[in-house]
Coordinates of C-alpha atoms in Angstrom, one line a residue:
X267 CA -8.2 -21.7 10.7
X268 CA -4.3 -23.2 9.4
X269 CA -4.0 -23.8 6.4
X270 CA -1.3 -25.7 4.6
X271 CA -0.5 -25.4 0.8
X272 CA 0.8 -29.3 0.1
X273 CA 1.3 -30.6 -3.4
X274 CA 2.0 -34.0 -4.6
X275 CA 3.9 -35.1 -7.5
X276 CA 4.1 -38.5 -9.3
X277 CA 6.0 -39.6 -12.2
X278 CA 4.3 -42.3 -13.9
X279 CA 5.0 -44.6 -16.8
X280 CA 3.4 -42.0 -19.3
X281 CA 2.6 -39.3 -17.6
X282 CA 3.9 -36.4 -15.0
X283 CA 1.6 -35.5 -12.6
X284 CA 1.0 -32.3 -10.2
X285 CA -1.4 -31.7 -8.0
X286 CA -1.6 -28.7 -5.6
X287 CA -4.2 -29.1 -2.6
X288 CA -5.6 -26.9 0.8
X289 CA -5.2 -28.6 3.4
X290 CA -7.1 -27.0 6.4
X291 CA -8.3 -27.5 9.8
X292 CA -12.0 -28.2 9.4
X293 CA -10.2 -31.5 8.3
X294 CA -11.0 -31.2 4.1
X295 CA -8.5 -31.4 1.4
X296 CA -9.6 -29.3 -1.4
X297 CA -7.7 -29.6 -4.6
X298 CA -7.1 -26.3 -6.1
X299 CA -4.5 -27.3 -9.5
X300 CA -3.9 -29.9 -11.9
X301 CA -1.1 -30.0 -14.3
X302 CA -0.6 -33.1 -16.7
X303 CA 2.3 -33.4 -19.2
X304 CA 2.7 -36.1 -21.2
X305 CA 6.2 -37.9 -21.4
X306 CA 6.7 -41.6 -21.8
X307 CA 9.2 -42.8 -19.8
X308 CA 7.6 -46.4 -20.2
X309 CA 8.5 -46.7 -23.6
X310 CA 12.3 -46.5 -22.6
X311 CA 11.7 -48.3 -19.6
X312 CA 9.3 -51.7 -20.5
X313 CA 11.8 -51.6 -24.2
X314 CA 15.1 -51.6 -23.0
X315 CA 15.5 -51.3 -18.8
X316 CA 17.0 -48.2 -18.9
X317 CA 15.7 -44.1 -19.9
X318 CA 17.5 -42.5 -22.7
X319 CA 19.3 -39.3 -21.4
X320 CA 17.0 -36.8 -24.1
X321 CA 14.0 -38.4 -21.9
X322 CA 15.4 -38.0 -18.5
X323 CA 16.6 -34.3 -19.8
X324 CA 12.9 -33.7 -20.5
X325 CA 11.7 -35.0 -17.2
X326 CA 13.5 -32.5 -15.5
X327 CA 12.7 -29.7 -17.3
X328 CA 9.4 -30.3 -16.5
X329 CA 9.7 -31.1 -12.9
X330 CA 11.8 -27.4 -12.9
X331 CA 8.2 -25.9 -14.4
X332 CA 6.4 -27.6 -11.6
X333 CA 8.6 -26.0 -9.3
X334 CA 8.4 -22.9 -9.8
X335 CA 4.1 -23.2 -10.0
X336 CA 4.6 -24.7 -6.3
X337 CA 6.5 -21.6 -5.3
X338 CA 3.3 -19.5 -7.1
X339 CA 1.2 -21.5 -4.6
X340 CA 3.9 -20.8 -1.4
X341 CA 3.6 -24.7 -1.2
X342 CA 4.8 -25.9 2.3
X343 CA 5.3 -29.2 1.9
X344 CA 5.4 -31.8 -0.8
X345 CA 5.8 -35.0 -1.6
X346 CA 7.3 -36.2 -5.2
X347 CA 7.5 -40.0 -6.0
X348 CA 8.2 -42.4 -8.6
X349 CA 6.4 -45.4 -9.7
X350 CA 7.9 -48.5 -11.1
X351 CA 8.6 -47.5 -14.8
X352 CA 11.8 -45.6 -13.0
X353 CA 12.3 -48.3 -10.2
X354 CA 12.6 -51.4 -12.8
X355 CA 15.4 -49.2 -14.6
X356 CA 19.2 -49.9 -14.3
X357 CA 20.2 -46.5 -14.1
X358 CA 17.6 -45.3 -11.5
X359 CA 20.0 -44.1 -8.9
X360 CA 21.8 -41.8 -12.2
X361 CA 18.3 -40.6 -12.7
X362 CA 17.2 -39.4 -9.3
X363 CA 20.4 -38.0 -8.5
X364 CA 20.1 -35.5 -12.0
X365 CA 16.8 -34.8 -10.9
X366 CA 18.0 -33.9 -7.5
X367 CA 20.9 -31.6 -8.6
X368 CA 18.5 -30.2 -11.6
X369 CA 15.7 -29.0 -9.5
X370 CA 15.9 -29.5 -6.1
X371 CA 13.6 -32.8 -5.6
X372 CA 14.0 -35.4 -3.3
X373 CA 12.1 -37.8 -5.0
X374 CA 11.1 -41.6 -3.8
X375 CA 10.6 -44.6 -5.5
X376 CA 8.1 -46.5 -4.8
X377 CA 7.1 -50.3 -5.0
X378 CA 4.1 -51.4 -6.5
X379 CA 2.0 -52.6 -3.4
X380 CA 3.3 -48.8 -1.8
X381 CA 2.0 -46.9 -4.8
X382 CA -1.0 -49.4 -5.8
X383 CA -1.7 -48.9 -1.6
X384 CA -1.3 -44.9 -1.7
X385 CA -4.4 -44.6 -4.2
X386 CA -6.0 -47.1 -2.7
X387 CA -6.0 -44.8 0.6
X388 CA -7.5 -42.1 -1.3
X389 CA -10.6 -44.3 -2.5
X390 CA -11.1 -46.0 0.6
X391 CA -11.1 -41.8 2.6
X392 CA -14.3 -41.5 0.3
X393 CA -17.4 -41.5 2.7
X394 CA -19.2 -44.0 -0.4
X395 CA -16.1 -46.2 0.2
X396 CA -17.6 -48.9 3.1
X397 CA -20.6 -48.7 1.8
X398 CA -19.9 -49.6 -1.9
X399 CA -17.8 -52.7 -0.8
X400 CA -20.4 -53.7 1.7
X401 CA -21.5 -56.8 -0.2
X402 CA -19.6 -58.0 -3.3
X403 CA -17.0 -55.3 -5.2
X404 CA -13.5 -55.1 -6.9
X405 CA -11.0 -52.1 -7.0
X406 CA -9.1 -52.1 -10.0
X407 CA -6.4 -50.1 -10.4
X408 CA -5.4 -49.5 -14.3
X409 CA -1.6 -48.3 -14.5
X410 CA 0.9 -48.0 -17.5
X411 CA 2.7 -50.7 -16.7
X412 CA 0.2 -53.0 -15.3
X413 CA -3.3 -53.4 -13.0
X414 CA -4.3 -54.2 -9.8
X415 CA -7.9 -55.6 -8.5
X416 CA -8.5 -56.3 -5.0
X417 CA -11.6 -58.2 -4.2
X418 CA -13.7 -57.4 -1.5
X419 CA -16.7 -60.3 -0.6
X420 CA -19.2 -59.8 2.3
X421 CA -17.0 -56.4 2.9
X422 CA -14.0 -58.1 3.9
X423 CA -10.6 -58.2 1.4
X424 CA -10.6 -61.6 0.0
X425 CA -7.4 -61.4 -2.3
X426 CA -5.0 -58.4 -4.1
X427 CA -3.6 -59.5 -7.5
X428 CA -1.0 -57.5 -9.4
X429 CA -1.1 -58.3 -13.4
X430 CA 1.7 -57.1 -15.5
X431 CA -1.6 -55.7 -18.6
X432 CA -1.2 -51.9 -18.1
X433 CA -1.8 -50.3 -21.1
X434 CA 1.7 -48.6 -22.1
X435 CA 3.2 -52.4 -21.1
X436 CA 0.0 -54.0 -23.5
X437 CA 0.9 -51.6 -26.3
X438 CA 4.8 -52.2 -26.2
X439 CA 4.2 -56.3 -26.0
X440 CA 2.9 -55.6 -29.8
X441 CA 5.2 -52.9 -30.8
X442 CA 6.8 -55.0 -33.2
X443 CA 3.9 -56.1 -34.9
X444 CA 1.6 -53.5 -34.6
X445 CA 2.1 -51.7 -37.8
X446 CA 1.3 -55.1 -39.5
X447 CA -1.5 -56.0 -37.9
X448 CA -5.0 -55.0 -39.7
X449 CA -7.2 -54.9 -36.4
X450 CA -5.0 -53.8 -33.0
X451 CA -7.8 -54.5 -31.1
X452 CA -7.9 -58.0 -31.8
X453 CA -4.3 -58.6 -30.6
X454 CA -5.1 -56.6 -27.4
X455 CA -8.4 -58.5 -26.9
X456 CA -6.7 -61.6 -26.8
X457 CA -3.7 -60.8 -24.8
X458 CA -6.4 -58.9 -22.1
X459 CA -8.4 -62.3 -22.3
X460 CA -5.3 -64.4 -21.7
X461 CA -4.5 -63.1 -18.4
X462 CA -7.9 -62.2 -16.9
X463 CA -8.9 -65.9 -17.6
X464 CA -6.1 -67.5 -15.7
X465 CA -7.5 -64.5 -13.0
X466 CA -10.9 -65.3 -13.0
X467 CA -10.2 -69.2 -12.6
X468 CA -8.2 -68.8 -9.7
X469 CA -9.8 -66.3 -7.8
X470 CA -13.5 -66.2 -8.4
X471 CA -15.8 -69.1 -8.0
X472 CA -18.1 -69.9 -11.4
X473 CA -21.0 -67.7 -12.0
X474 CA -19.7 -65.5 -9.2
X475 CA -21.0 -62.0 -9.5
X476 CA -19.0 -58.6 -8.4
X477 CA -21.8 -55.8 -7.5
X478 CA -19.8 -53.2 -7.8
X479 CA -16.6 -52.3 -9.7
X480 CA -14.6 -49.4 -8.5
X481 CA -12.4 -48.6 -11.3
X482 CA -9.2 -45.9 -11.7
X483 CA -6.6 -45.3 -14.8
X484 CA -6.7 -42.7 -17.1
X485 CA -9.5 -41.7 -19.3
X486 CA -11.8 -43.0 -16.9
X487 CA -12.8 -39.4 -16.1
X488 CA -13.4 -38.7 -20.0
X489 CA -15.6 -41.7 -20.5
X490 CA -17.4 -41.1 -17.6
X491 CA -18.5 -38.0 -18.8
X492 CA -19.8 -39.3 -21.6
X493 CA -21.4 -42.2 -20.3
X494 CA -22.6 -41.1 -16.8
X495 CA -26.0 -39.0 -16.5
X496 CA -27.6 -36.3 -14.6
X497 CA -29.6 -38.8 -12.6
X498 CA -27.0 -40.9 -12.1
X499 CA -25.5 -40.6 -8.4
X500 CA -21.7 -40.6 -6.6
X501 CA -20.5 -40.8 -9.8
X502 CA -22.0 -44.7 -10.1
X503 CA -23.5 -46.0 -13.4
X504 CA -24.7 -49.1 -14.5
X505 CA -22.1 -51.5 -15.8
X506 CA -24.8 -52.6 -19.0
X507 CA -24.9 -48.7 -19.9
X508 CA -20.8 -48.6 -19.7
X509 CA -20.0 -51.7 -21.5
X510 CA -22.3 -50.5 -24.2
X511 CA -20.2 -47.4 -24.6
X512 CA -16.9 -49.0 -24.6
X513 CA -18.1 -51.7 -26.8
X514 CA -18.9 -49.0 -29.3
X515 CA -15.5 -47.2 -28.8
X516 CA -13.8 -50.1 -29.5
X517 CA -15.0 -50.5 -33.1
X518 CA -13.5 -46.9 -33.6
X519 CA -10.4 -46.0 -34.5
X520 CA -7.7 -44.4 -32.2
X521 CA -8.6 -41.1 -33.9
X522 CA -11.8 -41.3 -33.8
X523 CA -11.9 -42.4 -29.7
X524 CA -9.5 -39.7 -29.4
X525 CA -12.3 -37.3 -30.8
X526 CA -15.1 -39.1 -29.2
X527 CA -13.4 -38.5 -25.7
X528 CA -11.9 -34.9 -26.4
X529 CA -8.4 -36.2 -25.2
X530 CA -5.7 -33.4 -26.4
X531 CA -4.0 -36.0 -28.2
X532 CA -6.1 -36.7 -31.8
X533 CA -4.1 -39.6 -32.2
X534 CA -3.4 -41.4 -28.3
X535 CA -2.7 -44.7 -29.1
X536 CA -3.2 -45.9 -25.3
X537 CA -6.5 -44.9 -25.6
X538 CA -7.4 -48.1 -27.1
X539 CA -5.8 -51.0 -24.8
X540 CA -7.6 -48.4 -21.9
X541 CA -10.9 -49.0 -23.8
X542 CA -10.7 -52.9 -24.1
X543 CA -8.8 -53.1 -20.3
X544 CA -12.2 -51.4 -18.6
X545 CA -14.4 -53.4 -21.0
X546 CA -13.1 -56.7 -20.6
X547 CA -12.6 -56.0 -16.9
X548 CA -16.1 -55.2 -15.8
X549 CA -17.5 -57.8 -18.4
X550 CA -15.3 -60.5 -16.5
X551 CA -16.6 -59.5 -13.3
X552 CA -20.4 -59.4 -14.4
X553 CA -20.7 -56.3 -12.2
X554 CA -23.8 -54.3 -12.1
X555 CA -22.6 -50.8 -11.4
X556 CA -19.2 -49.0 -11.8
X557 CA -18.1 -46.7 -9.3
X558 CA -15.7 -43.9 -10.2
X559 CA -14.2 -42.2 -7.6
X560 CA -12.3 -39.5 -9.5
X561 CA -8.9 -39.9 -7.2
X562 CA -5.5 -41.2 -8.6
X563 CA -2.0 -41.8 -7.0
X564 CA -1.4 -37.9 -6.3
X565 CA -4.4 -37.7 -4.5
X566 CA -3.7 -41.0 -2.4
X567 CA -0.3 -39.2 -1.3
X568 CA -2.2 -36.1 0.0
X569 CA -4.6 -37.9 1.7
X570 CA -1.6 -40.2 3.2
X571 CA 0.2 -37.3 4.5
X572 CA -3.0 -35.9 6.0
X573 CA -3.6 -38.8 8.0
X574 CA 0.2 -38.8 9.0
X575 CA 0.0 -35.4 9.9
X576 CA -3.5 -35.9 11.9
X577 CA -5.2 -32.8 9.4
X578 CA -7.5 -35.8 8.6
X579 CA -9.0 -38.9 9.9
X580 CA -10.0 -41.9 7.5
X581 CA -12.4 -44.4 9.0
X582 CA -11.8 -47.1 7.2
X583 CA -9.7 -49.7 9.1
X584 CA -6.9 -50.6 6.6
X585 CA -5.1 -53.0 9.5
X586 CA -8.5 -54.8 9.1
X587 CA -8.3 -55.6 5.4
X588 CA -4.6 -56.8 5.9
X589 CA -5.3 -59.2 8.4
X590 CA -8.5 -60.3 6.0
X591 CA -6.0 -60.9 2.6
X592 CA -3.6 -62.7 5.1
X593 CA -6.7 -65.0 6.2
X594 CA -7.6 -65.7 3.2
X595 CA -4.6 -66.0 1.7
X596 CA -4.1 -68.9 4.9
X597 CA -7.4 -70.5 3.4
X598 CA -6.3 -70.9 0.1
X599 CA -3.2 -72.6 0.7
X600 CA -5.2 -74.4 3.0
X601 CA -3.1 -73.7 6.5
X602 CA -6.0 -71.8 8.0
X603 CA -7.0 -74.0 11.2
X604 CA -7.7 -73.6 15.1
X605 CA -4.0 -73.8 15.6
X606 CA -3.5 -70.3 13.7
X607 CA -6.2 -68.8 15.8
X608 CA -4.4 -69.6 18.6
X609 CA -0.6 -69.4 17.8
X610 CA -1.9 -65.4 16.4
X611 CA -3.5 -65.3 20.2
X612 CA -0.9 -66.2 22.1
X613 CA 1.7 -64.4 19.9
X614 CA -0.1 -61.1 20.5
X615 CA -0.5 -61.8 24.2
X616 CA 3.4 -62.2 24.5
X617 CA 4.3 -59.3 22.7
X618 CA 1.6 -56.8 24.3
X619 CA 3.1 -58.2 28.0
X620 CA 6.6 -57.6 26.7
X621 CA 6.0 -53.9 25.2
X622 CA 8.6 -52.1 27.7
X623 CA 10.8 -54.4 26.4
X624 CA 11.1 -54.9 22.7
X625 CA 10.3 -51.1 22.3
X626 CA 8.3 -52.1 19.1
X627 CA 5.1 -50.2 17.9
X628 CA 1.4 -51.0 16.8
X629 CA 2.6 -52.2 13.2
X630 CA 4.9 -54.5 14.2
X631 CA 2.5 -56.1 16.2
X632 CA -0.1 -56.5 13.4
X633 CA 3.0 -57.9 10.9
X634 CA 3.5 -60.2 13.6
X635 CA -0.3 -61.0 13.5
X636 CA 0.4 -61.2 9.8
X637 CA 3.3 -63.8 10.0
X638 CA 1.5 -66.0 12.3
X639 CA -1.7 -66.3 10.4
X640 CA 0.7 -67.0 7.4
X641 CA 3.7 -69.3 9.2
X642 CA 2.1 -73.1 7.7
X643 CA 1.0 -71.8 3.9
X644 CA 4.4 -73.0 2.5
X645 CA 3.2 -77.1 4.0
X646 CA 0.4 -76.8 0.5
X647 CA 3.9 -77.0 -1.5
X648 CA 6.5 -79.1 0.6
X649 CA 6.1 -80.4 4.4
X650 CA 9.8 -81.0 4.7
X651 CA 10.8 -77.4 3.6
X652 CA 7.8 -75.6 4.5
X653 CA 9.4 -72.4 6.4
X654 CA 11.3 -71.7 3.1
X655 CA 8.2 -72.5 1.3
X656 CA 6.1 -70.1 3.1
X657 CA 9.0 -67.4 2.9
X658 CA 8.5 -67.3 -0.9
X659 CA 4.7 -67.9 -1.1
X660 CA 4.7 -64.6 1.3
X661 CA 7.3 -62.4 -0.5
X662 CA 5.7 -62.9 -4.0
X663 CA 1.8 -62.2 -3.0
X664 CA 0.8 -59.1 -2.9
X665 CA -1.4 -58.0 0.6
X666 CA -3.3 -54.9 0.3
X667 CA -1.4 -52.3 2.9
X668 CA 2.1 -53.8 3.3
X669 CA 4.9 -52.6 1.8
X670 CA 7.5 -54.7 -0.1
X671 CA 9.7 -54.4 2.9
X672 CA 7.3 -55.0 5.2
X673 CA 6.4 -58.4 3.4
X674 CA 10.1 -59.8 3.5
X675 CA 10.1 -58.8 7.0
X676 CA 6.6 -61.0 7.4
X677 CA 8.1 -63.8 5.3
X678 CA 12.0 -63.6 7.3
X679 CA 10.0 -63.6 10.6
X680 CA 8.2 -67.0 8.9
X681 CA 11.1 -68.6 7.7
X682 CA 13.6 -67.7 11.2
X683 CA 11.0 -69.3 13.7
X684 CA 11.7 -72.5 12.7
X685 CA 15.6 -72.4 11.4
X686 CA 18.9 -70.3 12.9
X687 CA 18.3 -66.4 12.1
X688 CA 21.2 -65.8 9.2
X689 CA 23.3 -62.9 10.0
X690 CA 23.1 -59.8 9.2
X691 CA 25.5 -59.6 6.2
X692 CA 23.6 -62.1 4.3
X693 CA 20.4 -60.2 4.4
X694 CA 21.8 -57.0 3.9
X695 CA 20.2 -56.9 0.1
X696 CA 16.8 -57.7 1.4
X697 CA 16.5 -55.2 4.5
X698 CA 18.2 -52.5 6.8
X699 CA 20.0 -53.1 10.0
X700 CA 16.2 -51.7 12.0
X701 CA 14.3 -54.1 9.3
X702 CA 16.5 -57.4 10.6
X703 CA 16.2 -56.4 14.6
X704 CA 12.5 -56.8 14.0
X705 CA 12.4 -59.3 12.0
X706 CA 15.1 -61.1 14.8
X707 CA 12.4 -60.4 17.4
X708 CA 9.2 -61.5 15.7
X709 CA 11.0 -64.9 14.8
X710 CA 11.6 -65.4 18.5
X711 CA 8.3 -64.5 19.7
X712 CA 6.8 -67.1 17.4
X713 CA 9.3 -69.7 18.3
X714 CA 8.0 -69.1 22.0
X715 CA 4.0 -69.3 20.6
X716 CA 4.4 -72.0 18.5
X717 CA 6.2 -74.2 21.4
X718 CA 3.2 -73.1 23.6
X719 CA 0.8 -75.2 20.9
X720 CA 3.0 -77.6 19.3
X721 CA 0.4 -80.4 19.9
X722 CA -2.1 -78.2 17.4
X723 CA -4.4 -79.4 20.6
X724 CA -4.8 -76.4 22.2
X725 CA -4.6 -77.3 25.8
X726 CA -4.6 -74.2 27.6
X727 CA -6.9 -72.0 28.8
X728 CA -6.8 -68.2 30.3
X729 CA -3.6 -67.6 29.6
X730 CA -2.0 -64.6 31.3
X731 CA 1.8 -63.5 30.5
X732 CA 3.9 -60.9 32.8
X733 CA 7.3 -60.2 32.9
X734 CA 8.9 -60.9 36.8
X735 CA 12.5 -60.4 37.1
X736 CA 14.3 -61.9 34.2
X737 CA 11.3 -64.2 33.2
X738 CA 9.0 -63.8 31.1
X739 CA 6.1 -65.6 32.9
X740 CA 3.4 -67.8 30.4
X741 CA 0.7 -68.9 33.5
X742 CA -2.1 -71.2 32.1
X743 CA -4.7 -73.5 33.1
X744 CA -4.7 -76.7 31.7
X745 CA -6.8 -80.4 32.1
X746 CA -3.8 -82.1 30.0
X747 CA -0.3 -83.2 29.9
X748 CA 1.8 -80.4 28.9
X749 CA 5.3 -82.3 28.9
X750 CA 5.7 -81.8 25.1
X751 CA 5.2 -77.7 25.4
X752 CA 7.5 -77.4 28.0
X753 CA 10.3 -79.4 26.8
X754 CA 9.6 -77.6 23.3
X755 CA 9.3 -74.4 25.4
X756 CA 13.0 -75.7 27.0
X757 CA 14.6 -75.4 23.5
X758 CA 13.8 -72.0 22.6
X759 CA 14.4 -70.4 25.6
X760 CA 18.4 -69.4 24.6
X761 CA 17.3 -67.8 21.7
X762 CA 14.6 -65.9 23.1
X763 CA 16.6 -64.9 26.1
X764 CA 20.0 -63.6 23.7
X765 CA 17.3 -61.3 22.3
X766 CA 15.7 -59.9 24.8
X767 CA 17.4 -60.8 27.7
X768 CA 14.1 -62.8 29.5
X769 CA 13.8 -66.4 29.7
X770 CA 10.2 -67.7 29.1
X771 CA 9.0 -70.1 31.5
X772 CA 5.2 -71.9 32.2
X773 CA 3.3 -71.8 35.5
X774 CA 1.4 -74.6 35.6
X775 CA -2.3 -74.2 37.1
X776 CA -3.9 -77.8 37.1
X777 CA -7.9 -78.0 36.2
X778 CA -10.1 -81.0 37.7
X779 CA -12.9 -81.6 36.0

């Protein structure tokens, strides 16, 4: 049986993480070390923008430890990342490099939906996972720098929001108070309250209930076992039992949590906006149980590289849960019609018929799934510039399982179907050279599905597409007049040809009725 040594290390806002984990071929990951050392980068980062040169001096001496503990292990392979306290710096590029030349490290920086998505992966391998979010439940994600609750209703993702409340942010917004400020807890309560309302009124209906709250952030594990109980199973307790005990934590001081949880620190001053986060969170929800699933971002990237690597197979169907947010998300800026069913149809049919051609893969097909479900969100803001609407309605919502990039090349391929692809060189900043051909070749297969229901009336019926020669060949049935779609259709053919060198034409089959 192979086994491969694989650890994962992640820099966070207060924290520097390793983790070192079996990986074998009866398909189980298996952690087998932990090391935690403390060192707030966020402080630098969420002050001033940039991380003092002591800091970043200290960061590397520790990553140097954790090297040579991976060589203890023989570690094969790893993966080391970075969250956004070091991507929101100036100097991040500095930073990596001196980590690079200091110890060896190739480390990556990722975005918040990429890192937020990587522990998300490592819940959603859980076996409890489907189950637990069968009816009514929210995954909320508590970071240093902010938190992230994706809703699941009926089993489905409803919506992913990002809120800038993570603790280390939370207690540097009151930094320059907080020594004059008789209850802490107070200011924290009403800063937590502030943005969860504006939350709550947006996204969940009025005496909604959540049944389940998955929660992860740190010191969940140490308040879990105090609050959970032999009988209690999967690591699930009732959310009356858990609000109880933070609600009593909270009238504590920071020493005295600090005690109460056994936390190394006798004095961890984000103990507190931790407390009053899960509190309020759950509270707000009305949930019944919490679910703690004992994973975090380190074991998100093992399980990530696992599945990459086919040493493990997760179940759950993330491509599913993106499609669901982009629904949704279609719904609530009320674009969602027949007209998207059928543009996403027929947009899917042309790409699978032209597969030897465009050379592009399964993911490019479901972002173009994405961009058509999405493509008539920005008419809630502006009819005349909708395209440009919808390109910055897309690029600033967060969907559960796309990347940053892969959301700018959603929104491009939005905004391009409908006015002249810009060159190149002035989207350079936004994406690579690979990043703008697909972008390039989504916009034109839209152009071509939208064209084929411009009416919104849906005309056609079993509608086949081949490619014969240097056409690409769109036969349909139809009972109407179709003189709109194929003068529409007439228009788009030059750009769809200079891009993939086939002109799209409609064979007509007439229906009697």
């Amino acid at each position: 049986m192979a086994i491969t040594t694989f650890a994962a290390i992640y820099i966070g806002s207060y924290e520097v993480s390793l983790k070192v984990f079996e990986l074998s071929g009866k398909k189980k990951i298996r952690e087998i070390d932990h090391i935690r050392t403390r060192l707030e980068l966020g402080r630098d980062s969420y002050h001033s923008g940039v991380i003092g040169y002591d800091l970043v001096e200290d960061l590397c001496r520790i990553l140097s430890d954790f090297v040579k503990i991976m060589h203890g292990y023989k570690v094969k392979e790893y993966r080391a990342y970075a969250g956004p306290v070091i991507e929101e710096t100036a100097n991040k590029m500095f930073i990596l490099d001196q980590i690079k030349t200091e110890t060896g490290l190739e480390v990556h920086i990722l975005t918040n939906s990429e890192r937020r998505f990587l522990t998300y992966k490592g819940v959603a391998a859980k076996p409890e996972f489907d189950k637990i979010t069968k009816d009514s439940a929210a995954v909320i994600d508590v970071g240093g720098g902010s938190l992230q609750i994706t809703l699941f209703i009926h089993g489905k993702v409803e919506t992913t929001q990002h809120l800038a409340i993570g603790t280390m942010r939370l207690m540097e917004m009151l930094s320059g108070i907080e020594n004059n400020v008789l209850h802490l807890e107070n200011q924290l309560e009403d800063l937590v309250d502030k943005e969860l309302a504006v939350f709550m009124a947006q996204y969940m209906k009025p005496d909604e209930k959540i049944t389940n709250v998955i929660l992860m952030g740190d010191y969940i594990t140490e308040i879990m076992r105090k609050v959970r109980k032999s009988t209690d199973e999967h690591n699930m307790v009732g959310a009356v039992r858990f609000i109880s005990f933070l609600q009593k934590l909270d009238k504590k001081s920071i020493e005295e949590i600090s005690e109460e949880l056994n936390l190394s620190n006798d004095k961890d001053v984000l103990a507190l906006p931790s407390v009053i986060l899960y509190a309020k969170l759950t509270q707000a929800m009305h949930a019944e149980n919490i679910w703690f699933p004992g994973v975090d971002t380190s074991d998100g990237i093992a399980y990530d590289y696992a599945q990459k690597n086919k040493i493990i197979h997760i179940s759950h169907n993330f491509d599913e849960d993106i499609l669901s947010a982009a629904k949704n998300m279609s719904v609530r800026y009320t674009s969602y019609s027949q007209h998207i069913d059928a543009l996403t149809e027929m947009s899917v049919l042309i790409f699978d018929a032209m597969k030897k051609v465009h050379g592009m893969s399964k993911r490019e097909r479901l972002l173009l799934q994405v961009a058509a479900i999405l493509h008539d969100c920005g008419k809630y803001v502006s009819l005349a510039n909708s395209a440009k609407c919808a390109y910055q309605i897309i690029r600033a919502t967060e969907i559960i399982g796309l990347s940053h990039l892969e959301r700018e090349v959603v929104a491009s391929a939005v905004l391009y179907h409908t006015t002249p692809l810009a060159p190149y060189e002035e989207l350079a900043g936004r994406m690579d050279k690979e990043s703008y051909l697909i972008v390039a070749k989504l916009a034109a297969i839209l152009k071509v599905a939208n064209a084929m229901d411009r009416s919104h009336k849906q005309k056609f019926k079993n509608v086949k597409a081949v490619i014969k020669k240097k056409e690409l060949v769109i036969t349909i049935e139809t009972i109407d007049n179709i003189a709109l779609e194929k003068d529409l259709l007439a228009t788009k053919a030059d750009a769809f040809e200079g891009i993939f060198g086939l002109k799209p034409v409609i064979r007509e089959k007439r229906v009697y009725i």
